[in-house]
PDB file of C-alpha atoms in Angstrom:
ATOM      1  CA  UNK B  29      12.275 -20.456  14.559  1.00  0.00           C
ATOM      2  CA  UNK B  30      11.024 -16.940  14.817  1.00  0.00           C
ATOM      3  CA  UNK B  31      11.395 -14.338  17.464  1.00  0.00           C
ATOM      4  CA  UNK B  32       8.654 -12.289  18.152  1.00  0.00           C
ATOM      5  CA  UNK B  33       8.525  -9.173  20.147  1.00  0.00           C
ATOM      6  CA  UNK B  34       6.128  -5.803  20.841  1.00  0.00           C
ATOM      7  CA  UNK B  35       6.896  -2.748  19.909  1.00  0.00           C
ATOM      8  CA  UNK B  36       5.947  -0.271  22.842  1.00  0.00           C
ATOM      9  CA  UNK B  37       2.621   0.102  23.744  1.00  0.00           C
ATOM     10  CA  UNK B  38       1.834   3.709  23.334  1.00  0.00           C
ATOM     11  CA  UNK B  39       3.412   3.283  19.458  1.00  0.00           C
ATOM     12  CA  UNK B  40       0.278   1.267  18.532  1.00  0.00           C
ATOM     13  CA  UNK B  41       0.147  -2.513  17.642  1.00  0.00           C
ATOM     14  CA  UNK B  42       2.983  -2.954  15.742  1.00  0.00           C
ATOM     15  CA  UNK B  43       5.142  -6.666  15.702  1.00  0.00           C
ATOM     16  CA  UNK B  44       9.208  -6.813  15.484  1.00  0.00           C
ATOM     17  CA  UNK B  45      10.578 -10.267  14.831  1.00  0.00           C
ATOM     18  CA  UNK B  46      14.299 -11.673  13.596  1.00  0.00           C
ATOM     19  CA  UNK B  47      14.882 -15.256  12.359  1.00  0.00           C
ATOM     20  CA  UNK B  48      17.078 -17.399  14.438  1.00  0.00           C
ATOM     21  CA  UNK B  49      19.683 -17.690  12.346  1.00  0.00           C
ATOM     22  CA  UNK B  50      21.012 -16.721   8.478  1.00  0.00           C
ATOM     23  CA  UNK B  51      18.897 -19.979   7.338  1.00  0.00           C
ATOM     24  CA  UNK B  52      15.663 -18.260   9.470  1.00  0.00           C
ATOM     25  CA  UNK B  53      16.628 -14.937   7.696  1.00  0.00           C
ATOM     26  CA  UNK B  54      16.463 -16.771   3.837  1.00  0.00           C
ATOM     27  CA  UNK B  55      12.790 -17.849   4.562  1.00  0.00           C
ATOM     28  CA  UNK B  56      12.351 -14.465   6.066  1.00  0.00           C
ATOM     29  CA  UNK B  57      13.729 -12.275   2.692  1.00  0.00           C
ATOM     30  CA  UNK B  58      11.838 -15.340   0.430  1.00  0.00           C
ATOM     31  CA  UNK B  59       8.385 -15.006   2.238  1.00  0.00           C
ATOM     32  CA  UNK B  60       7.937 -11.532   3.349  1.00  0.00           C
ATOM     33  CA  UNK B  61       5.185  -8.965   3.709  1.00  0.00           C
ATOM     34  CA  UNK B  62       4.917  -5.706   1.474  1.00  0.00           C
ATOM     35  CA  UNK B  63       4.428  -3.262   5.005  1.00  0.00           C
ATOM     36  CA  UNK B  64       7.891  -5.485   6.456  1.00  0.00           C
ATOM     37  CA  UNK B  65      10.584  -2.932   6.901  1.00  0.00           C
ATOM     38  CA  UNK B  66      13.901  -4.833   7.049  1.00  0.00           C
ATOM     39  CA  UNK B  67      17.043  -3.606   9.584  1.00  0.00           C
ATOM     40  CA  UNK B  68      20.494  -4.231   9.835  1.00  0.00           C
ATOM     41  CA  UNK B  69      23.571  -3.491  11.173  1.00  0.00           C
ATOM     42  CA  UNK B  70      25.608  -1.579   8.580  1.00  0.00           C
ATOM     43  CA  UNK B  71      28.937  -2.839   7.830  1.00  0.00           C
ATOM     44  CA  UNK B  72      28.375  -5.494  10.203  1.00  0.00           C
ATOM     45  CA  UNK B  73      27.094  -9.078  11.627  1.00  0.00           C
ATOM     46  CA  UNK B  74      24.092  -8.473  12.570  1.00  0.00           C
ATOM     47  CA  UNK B  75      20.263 -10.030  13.215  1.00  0.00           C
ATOM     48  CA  UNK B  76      17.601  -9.503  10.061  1.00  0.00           C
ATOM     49  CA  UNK B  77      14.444  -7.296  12.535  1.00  0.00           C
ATOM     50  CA  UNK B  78      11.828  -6.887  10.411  1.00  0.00           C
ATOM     51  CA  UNK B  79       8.384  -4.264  11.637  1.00  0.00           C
ATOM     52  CA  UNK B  80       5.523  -5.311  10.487  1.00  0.00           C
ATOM     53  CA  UNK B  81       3.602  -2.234   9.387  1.00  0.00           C
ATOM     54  CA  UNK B  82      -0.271  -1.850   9.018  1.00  0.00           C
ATOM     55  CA  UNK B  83      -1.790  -2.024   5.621  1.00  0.00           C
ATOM     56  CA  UNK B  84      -1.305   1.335   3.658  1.00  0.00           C
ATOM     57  CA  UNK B  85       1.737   2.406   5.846  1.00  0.00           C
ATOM     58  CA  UNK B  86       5.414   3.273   4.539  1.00  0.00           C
ATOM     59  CA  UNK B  87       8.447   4.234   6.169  1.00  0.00           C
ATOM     60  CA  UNK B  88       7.652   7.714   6.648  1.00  0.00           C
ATOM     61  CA  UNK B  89       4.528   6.432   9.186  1.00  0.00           C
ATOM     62  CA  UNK B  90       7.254   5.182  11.577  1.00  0.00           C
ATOM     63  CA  UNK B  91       6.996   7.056  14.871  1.00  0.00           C
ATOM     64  CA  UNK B  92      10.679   8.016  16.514  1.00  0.00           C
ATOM     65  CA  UNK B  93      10.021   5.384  19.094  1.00  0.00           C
ATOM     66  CA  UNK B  94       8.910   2.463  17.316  1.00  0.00           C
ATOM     67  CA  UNK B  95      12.486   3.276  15.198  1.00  0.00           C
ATOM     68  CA  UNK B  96      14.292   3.560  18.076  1.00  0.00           C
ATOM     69  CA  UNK B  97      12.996   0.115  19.493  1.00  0.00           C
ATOM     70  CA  UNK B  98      13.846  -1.618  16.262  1.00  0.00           C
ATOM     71  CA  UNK B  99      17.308  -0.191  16.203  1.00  0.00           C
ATOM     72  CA  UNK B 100      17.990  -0.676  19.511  1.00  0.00           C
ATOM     73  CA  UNK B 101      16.711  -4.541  19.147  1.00  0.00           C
ATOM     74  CA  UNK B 102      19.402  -5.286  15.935  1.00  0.00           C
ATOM     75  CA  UNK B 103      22.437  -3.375  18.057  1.00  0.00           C
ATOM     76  CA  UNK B 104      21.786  -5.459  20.879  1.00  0.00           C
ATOM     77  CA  UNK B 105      22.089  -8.389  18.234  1.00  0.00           C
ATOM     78  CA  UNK B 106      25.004  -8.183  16.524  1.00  0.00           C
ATOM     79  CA  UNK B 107      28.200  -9.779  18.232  1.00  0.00           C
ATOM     80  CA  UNK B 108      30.124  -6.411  17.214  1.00  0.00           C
ATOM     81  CA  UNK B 109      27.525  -3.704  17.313  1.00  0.00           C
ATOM     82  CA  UNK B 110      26.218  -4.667  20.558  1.00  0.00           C
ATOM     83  CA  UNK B 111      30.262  -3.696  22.040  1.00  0.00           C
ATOM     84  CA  UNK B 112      30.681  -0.014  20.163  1.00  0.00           C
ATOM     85  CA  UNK B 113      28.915   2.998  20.393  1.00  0.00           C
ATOM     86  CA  UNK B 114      27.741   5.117  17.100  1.00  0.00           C
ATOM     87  CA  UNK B 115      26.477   2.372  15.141  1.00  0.00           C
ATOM     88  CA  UNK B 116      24.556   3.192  11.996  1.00  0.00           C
ATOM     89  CA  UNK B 117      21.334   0.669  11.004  1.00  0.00           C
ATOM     90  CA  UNK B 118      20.368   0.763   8.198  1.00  0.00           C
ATOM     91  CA  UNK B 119      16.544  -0.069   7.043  1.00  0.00           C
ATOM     92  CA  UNK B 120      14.806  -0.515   3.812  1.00  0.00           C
ATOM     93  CA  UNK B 121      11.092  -1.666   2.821  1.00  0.00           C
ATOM     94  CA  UNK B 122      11.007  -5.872   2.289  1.00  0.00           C
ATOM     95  CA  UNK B 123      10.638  -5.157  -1.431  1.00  0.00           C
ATOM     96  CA  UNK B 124      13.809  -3.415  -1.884  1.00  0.00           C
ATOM     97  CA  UNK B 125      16.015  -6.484  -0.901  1.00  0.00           C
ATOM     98  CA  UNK B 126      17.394  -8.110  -3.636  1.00  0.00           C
ATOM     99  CA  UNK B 127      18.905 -11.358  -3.568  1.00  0.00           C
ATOM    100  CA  UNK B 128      20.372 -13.055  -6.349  1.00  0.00           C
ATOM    101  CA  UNK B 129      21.941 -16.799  -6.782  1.00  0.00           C
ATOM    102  CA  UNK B 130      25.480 -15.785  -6.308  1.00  0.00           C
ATOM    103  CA  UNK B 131      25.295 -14.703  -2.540  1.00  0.00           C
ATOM    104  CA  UNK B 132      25.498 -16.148   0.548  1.00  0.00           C
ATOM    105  CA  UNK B 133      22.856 -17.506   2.787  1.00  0.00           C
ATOM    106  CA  UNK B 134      21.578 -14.438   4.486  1.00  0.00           C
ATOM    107  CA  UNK B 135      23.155 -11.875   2.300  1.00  0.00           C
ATOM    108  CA  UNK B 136      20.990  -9.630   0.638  1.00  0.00           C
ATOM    109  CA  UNK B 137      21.196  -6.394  -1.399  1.00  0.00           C
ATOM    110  CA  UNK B 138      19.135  -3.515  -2.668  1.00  0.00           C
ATOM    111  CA  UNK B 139      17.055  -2.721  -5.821  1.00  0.00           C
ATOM    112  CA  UNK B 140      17.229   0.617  -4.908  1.00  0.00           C
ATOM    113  CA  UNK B 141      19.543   2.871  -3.095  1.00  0.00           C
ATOM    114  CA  UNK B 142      17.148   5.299  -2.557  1.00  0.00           C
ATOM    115  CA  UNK B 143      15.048   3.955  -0.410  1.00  0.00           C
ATOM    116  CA  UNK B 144      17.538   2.449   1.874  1.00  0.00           C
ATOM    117  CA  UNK B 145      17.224   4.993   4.832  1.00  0.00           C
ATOM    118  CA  UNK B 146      19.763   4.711   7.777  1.00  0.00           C
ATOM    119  CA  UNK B 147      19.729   5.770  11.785  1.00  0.00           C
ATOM    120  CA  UNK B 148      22.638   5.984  14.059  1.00  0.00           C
ATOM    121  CA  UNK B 149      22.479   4.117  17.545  1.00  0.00           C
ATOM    122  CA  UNK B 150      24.768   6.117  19.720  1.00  0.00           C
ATOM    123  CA  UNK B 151      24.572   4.193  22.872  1.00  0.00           C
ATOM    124  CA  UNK B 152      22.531   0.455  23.875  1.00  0.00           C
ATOM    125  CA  UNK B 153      19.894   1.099  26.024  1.00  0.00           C
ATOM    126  CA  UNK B 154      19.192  -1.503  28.223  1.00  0.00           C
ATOM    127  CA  UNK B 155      15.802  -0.284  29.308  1.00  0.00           C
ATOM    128  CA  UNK B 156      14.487  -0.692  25.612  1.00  0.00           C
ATOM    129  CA  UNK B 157      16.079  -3.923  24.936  1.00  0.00           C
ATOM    130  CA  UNK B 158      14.678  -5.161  28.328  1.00  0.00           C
ATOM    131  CA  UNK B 159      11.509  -4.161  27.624  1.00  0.00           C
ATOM    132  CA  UNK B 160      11.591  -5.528  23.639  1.00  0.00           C
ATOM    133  CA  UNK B 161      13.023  -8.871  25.480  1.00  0.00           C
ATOM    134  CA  UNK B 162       9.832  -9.571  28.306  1.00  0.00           C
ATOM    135  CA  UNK B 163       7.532  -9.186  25.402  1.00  0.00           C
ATOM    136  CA  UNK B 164       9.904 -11.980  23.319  1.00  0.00           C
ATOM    137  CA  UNK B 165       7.726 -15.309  22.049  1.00  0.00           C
ATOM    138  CA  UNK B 166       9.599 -17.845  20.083  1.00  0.00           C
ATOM    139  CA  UNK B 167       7.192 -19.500  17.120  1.00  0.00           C
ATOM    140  CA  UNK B 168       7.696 -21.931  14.332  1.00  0.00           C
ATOM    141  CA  UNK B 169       5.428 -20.312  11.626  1.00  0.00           C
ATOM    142  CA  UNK B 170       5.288 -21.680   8.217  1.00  0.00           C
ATOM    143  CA  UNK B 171       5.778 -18.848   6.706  1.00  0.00           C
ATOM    144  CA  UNK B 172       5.058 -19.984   2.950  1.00  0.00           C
ATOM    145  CA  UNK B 173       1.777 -20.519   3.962  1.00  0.00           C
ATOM    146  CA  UNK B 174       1.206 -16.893   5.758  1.00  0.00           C
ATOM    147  CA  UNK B 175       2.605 -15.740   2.661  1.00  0.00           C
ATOM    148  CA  UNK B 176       0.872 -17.960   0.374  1.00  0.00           C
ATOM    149  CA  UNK B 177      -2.911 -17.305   2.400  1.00  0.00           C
ATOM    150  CA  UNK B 178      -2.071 -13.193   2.023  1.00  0.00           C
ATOM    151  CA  UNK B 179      -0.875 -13.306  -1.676  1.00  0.00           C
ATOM    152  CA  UNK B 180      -4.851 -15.011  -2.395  1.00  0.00           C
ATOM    153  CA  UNK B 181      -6.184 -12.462   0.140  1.00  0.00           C
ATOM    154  CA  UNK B 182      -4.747  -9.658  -1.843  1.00  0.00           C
ATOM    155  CA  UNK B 183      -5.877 -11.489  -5.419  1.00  0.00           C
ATOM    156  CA  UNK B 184      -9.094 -11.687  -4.459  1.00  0.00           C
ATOM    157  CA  UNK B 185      -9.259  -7.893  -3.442  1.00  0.00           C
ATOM    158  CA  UNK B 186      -8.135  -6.588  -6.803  1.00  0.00           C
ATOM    159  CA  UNK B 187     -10.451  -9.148  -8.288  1.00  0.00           C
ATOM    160  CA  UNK B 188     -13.585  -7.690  -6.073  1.00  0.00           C
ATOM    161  CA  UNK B 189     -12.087  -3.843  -6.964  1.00  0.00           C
ATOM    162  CA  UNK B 190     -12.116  -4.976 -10.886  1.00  0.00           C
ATOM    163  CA  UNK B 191     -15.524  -6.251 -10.472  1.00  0.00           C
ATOM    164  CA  UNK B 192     -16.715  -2.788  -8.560  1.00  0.00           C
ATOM    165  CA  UNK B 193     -14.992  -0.664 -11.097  1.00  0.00           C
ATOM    166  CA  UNK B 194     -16.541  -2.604 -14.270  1.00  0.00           C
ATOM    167  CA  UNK B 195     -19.955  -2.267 -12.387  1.00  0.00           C
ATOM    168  CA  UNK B 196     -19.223   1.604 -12.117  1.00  0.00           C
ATOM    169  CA  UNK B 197     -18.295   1.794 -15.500  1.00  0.00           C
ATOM    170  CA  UNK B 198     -21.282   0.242 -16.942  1.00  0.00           C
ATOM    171  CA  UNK B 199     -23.686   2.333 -15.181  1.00  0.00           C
ATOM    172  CA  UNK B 200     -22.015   5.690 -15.986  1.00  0.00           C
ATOM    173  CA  UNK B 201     -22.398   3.951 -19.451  1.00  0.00           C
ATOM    174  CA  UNK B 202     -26.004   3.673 -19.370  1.00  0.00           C
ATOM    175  CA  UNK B 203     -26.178   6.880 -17.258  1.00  0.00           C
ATOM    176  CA  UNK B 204     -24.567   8.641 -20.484  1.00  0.00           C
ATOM    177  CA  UNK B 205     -26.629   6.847 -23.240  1.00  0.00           C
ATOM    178  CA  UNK B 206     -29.811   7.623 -20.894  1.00  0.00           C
ATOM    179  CA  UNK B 207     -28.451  11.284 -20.818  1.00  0.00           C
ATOM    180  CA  UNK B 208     -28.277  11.005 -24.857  1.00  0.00           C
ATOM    181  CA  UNK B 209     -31.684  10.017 -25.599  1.00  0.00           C
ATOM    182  CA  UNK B 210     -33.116  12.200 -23.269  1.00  0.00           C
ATOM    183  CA  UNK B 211     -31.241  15.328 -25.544  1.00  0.00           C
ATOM    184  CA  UNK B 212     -32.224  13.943 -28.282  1.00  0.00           C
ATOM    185  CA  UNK B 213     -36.189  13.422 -27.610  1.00  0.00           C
ATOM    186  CA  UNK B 214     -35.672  17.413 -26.676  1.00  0.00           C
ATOM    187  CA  UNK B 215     -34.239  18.181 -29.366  1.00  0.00           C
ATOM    188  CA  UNK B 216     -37.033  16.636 -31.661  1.00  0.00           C
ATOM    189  CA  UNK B 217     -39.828  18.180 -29.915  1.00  0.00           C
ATOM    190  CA  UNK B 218     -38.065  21.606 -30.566  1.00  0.00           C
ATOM    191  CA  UNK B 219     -38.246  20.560 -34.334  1.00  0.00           C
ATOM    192  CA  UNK B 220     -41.750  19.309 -34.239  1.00  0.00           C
ATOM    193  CA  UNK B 221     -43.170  22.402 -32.875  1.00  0.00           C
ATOM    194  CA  UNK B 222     -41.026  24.865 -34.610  1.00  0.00           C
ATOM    195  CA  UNK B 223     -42.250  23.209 -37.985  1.00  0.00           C
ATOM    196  CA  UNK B 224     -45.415  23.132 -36.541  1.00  0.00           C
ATOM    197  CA  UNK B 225     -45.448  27.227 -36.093  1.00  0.00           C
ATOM    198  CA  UNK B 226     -44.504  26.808 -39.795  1.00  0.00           C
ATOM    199  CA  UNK B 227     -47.576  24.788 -40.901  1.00  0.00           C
ATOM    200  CA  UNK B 228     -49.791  27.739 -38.790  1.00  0.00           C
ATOM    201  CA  UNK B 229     -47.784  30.387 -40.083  1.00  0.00           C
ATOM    202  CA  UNK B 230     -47.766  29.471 -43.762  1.00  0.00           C
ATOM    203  CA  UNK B 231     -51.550  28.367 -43.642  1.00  0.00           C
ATOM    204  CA  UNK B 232     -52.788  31.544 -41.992  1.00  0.00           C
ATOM    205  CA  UNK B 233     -54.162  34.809 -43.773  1.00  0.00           C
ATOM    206  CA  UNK B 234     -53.065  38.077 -43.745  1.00  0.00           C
ATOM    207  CA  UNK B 235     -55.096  40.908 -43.449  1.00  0.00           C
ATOM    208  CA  UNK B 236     -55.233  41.965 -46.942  1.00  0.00           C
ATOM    209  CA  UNK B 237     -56.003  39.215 -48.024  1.00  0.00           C
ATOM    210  CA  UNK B 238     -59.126  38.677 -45.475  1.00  0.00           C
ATOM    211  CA  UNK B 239     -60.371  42.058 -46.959  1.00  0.00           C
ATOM    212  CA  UNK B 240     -60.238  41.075 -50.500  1.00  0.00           C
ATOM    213  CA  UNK B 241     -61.949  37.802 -49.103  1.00  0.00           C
ATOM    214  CA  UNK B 242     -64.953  39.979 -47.877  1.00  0.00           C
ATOM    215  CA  UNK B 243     -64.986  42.277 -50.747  1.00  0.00           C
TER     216      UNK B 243
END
């Protein structure tokens, strides 16, 4: 089972959601989105929230109150977090986690330091976590499939952009041979008449020679 939950509504249509438990959160890391951003508890027990980004977006696109929402939403679900103030969460794009055969259902790490980001929670606020909970709607998604349907979704974009880019190509192909001929049926006329000036030139009389003609 998946939670499902709202982000606030002046932040734009964004989704939060957390698996029901660490067997919820394997399907979760196996089956994820490229624009999920994962969060978690540092150092701690806590929910897998993932945001659901729009198409194009990274990290950076965030707002301060869609993060805070998020945040607040994995404090408030984590046995130990929820109790303590100054808890950091950390967050990292889907693609960075890295899981590998020798770790525990659940456990994840990171391909890349870097881009693991973190935000410190000073205090729960129960008007956010209210708010995150009224939106709440529990699902049973099969979340192969979703994956599955957007992974063909995605092939047969870069198949239609391959198809539009060999299309381009072959006309600024003809464009340029078009181009070509076009200089070079120029550049034989300029011959022609050039020897043609030649033929008038060398078959014309001078003026001497017209008077000797006369005399």
């Amino acid at each position: 089972m998946v939670f499902y939950f709202k982000a606030r509504p002046e932040a734009g249509d964004y989704t939060i959601f957390m698996g029901l438990d660490k067997h919820e959160n394997e399907d979760l890391i196996k089956y994820g989105f490229p624009e999920d951003i994962w969060f978690h508890v540092d150092k701690m027990s806590s929910a897998h929230v993932y945001l659901r980004l729009n198409k194009g977006q990274t990290m950076d696109d965030i707002s301060e109150g869609v993060l805070e929402d998020c945040a607040q939403l994995v404090k408030a679900n984590s046995i130990q977090g929820n109790k303590v103030n100054n808890v950091d969460v950390v967050y990292t794009p889907w693609y960075n986690l890295k899981k590998t055969p020798s770790m525990d259902v659940g456990q994840v790490g990171f391909h890349n330091s870097k881009l693991v980001r973190t935000v410190q929670v000073e205090k729960r606020i129960n008007e956010v976590v209210n708010r995150l909970n009224k939106t709440k709607v529990e699902r049973t998604p099969d979340l192969k499939a979703e994956r599955e349907a957007v992974s063909a979704a995605e092939k047969a974009e870069r198949k239609l952009q391959l198809r539009d880019k060999k299309r381009r190509e072959e006309m600024e192909r003809l464009e340029k041979e078009k181009q070509a001929e076009i200089r070079s049926y120029k550049g034989l006329m300029v011959q022609d008449k050039m020897t043609s000036n030649k033929q008038v030139a060398s078959g014309s009389k001078t003026l001497q020679e017209l008077e000797e003609d006369f005399m």
